[in-house]
mmCIF file of C-alpha atoms in Angstrom:
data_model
loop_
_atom_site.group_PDB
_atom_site.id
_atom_site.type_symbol
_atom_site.label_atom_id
_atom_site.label_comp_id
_atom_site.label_asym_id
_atom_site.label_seq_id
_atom_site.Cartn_x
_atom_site.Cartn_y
_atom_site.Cartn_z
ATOM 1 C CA UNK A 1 -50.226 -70.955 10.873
ATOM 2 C CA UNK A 2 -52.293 -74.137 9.427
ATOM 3 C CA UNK A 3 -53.452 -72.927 6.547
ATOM 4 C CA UNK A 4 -54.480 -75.334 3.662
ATOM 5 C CA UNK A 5 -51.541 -76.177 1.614
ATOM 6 C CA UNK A 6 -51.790 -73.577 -1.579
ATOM 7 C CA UNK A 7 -52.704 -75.488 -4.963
ATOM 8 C CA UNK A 8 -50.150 -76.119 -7.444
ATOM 9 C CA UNK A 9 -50.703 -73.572 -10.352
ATOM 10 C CA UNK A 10 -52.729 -74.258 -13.154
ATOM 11 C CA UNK A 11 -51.520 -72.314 -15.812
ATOM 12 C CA UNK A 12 -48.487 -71.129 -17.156
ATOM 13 C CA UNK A 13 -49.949 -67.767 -16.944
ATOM 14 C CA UNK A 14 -50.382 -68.132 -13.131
ATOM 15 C CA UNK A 15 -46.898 -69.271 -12.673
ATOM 16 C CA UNK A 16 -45.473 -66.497 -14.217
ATOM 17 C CA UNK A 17 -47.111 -64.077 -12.106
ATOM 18 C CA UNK A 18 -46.174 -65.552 -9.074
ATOM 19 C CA UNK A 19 -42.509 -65.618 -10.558
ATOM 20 C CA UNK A 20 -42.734 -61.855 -11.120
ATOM 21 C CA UNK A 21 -44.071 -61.378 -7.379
ATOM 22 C CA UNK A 22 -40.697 -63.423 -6.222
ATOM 23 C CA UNK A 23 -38.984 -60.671 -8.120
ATOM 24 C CA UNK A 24 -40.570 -57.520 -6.882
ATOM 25 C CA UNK A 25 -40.564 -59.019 -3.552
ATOM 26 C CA UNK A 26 -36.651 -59.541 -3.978
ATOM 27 C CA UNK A 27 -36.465 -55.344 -5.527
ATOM 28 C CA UNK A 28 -38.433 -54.098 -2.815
ATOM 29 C CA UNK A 29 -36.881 -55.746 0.044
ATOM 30 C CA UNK A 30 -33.380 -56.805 -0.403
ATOM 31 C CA UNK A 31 -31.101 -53.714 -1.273
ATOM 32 C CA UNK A 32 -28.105 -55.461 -2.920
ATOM 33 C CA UNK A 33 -30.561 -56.863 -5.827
ATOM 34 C CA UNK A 34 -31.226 -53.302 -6.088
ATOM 35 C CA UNK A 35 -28.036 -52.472 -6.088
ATOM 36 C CA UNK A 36 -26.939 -55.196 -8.827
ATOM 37 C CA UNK A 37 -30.045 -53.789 -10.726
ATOM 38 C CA UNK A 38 -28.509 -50.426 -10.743
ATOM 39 C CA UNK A 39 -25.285 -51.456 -12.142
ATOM 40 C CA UNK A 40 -26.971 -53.493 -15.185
ATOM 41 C CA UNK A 41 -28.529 -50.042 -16.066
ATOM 42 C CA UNK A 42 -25.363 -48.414 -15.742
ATOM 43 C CA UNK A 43 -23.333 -50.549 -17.456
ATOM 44 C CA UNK A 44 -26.165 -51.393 -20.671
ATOM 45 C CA UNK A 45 -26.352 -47.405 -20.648
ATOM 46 C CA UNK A 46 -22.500 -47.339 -20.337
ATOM 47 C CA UNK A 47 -22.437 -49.673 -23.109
ATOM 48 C CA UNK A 48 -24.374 -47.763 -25.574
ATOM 49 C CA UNK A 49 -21.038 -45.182 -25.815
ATOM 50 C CA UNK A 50 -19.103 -47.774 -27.465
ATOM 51 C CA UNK A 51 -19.527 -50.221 -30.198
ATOM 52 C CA UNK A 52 -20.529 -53.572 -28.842
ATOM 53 C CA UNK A 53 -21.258 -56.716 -30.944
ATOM 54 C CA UNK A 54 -23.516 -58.906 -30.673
ATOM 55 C CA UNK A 55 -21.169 -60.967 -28.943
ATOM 56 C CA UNK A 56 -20.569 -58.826 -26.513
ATOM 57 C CA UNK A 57 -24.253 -57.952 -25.306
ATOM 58 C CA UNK A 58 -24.465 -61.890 -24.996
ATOM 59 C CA UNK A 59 -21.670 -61.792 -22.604
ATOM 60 C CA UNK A 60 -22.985 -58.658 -20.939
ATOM 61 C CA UNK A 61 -26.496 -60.712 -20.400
ATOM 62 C CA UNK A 62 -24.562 -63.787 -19.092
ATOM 63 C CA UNK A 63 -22.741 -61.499 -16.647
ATOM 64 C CA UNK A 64 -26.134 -59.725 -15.509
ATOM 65 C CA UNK A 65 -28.765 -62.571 -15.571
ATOM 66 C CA UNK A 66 -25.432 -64.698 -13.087
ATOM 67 C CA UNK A 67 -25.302 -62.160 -10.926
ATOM 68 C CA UNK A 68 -29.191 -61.584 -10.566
ATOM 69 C CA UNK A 69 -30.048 -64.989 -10.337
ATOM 70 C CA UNK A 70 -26.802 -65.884 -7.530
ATOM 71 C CA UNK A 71 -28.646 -62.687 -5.734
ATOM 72 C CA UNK A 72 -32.105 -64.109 -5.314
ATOM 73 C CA UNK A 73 -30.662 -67.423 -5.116
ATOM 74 C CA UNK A 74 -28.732 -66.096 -1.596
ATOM 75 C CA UNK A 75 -31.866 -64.218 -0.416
ATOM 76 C CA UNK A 76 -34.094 -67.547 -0.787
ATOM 77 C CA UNK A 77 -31.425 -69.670 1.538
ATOM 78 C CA UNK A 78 -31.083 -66.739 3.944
ATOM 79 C CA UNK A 79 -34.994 -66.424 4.371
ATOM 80 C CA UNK A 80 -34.756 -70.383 4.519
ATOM 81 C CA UNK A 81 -32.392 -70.523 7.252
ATOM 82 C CA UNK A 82 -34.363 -67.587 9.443
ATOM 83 C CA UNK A 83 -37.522 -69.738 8.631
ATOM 84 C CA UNK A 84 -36.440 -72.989 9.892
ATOM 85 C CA UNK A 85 -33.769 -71.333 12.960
ATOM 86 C CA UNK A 86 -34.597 -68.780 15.326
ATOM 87 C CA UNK A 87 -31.026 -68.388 17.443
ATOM 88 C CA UNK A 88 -28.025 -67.837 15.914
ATOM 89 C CA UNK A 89 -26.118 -71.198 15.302
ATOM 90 C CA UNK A 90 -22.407 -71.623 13.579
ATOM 91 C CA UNK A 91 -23.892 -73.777 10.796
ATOM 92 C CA UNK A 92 -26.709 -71.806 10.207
ATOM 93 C CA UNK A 93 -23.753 -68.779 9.743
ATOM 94 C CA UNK A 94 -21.842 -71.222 7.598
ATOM 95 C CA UNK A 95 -24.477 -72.039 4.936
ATOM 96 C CA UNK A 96 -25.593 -68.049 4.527
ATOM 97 C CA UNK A 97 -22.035 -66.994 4.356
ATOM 98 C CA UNK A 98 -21.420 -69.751 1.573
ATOM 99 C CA UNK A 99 -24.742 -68.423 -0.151
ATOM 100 C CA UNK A 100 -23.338 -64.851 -0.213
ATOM 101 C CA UNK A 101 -19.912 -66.230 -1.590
ATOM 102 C CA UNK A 102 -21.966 -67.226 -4.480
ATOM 103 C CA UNK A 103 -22.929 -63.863 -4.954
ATOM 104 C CA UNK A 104 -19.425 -62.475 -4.600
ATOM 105 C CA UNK A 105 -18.134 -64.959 -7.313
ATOM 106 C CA UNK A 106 -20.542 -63.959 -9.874
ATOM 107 C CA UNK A 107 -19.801 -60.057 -8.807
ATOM 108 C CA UNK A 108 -16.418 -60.797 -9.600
ATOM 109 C CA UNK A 109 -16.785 -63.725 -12.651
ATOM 110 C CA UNK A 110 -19.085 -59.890 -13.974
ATOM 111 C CA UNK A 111 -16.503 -57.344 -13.303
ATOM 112 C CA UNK A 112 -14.067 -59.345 -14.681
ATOM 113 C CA UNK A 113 -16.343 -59.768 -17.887
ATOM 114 C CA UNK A 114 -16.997 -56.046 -18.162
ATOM 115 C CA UNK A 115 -13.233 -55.365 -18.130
ATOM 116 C CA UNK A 116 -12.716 -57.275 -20.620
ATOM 117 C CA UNK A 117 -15.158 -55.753 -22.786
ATOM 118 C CA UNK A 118 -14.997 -52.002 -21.847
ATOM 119 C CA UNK A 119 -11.160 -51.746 -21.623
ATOM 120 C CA UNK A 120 -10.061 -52.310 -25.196
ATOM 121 C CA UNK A 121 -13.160 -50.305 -26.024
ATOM 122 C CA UNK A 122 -12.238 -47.286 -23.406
ATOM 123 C CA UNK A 123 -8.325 -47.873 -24.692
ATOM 124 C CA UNK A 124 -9.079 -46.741 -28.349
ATOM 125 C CA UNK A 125 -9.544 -43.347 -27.185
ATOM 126 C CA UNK A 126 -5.762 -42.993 -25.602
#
């Protein structure tokens, strides 16, 4: 457990790969980003039925990328809290069930964005 302290990286080049690890780390082991990955296929495939703008696709991506980044942003404080507590404690509850409530917000602040875009679309053909 005393290992050296790792060097800061170098190169842009360096960082970015370590940023992609953090990713594939959070797709292989946390099964809601997986989930929320599944529904930005979905709904980009979904998407390709109607006629979106430009505009729109922005506000799809500003949906997706919120959700995403509220996702890994949760599974960082939860492994944060299991790193520095080992029994269950009420405040240690407290701040992971605040983290996931930033997760729900953005689920909803999303849905709420693809209804508004998909519904007038979906209503043209009634």
């Amino acid at each position: 457990m005393n290992q050296p302290r790792p060097e800061k990286n170098k190169t842009f080049k360096r960082s970015a790969h370590f940023a992609w690890e953090g990713v594939k780390t959070a797709y292989r082991e946390e099964r809601n980003f997986r989930f929320h990955i599944s529904m930005t296929v979905i709904v980009f495939l979904g998407s390709l039925a109607f006629d979106f703008s430009p505009s729109d696709y922005k506000w799809l991506l500003v949906a997706v990328f919120v959700v995403i980044a509220s996702e890994i942003l949760n599974t960082i404080i939860e492994n944060l809290v299991d790193l520095v507590i080992d029994e269950y404690h009420p405040l240690a509850k407290k701040v992971k069930d605040m983290s996931a409530g930033i997760v729900l917000i953005s689920a909803v602040f999303s849905f709420i964005i693809g209804l508004l875009l998909f519904v007038p679309k979906i209503m043209t053909y009634f």
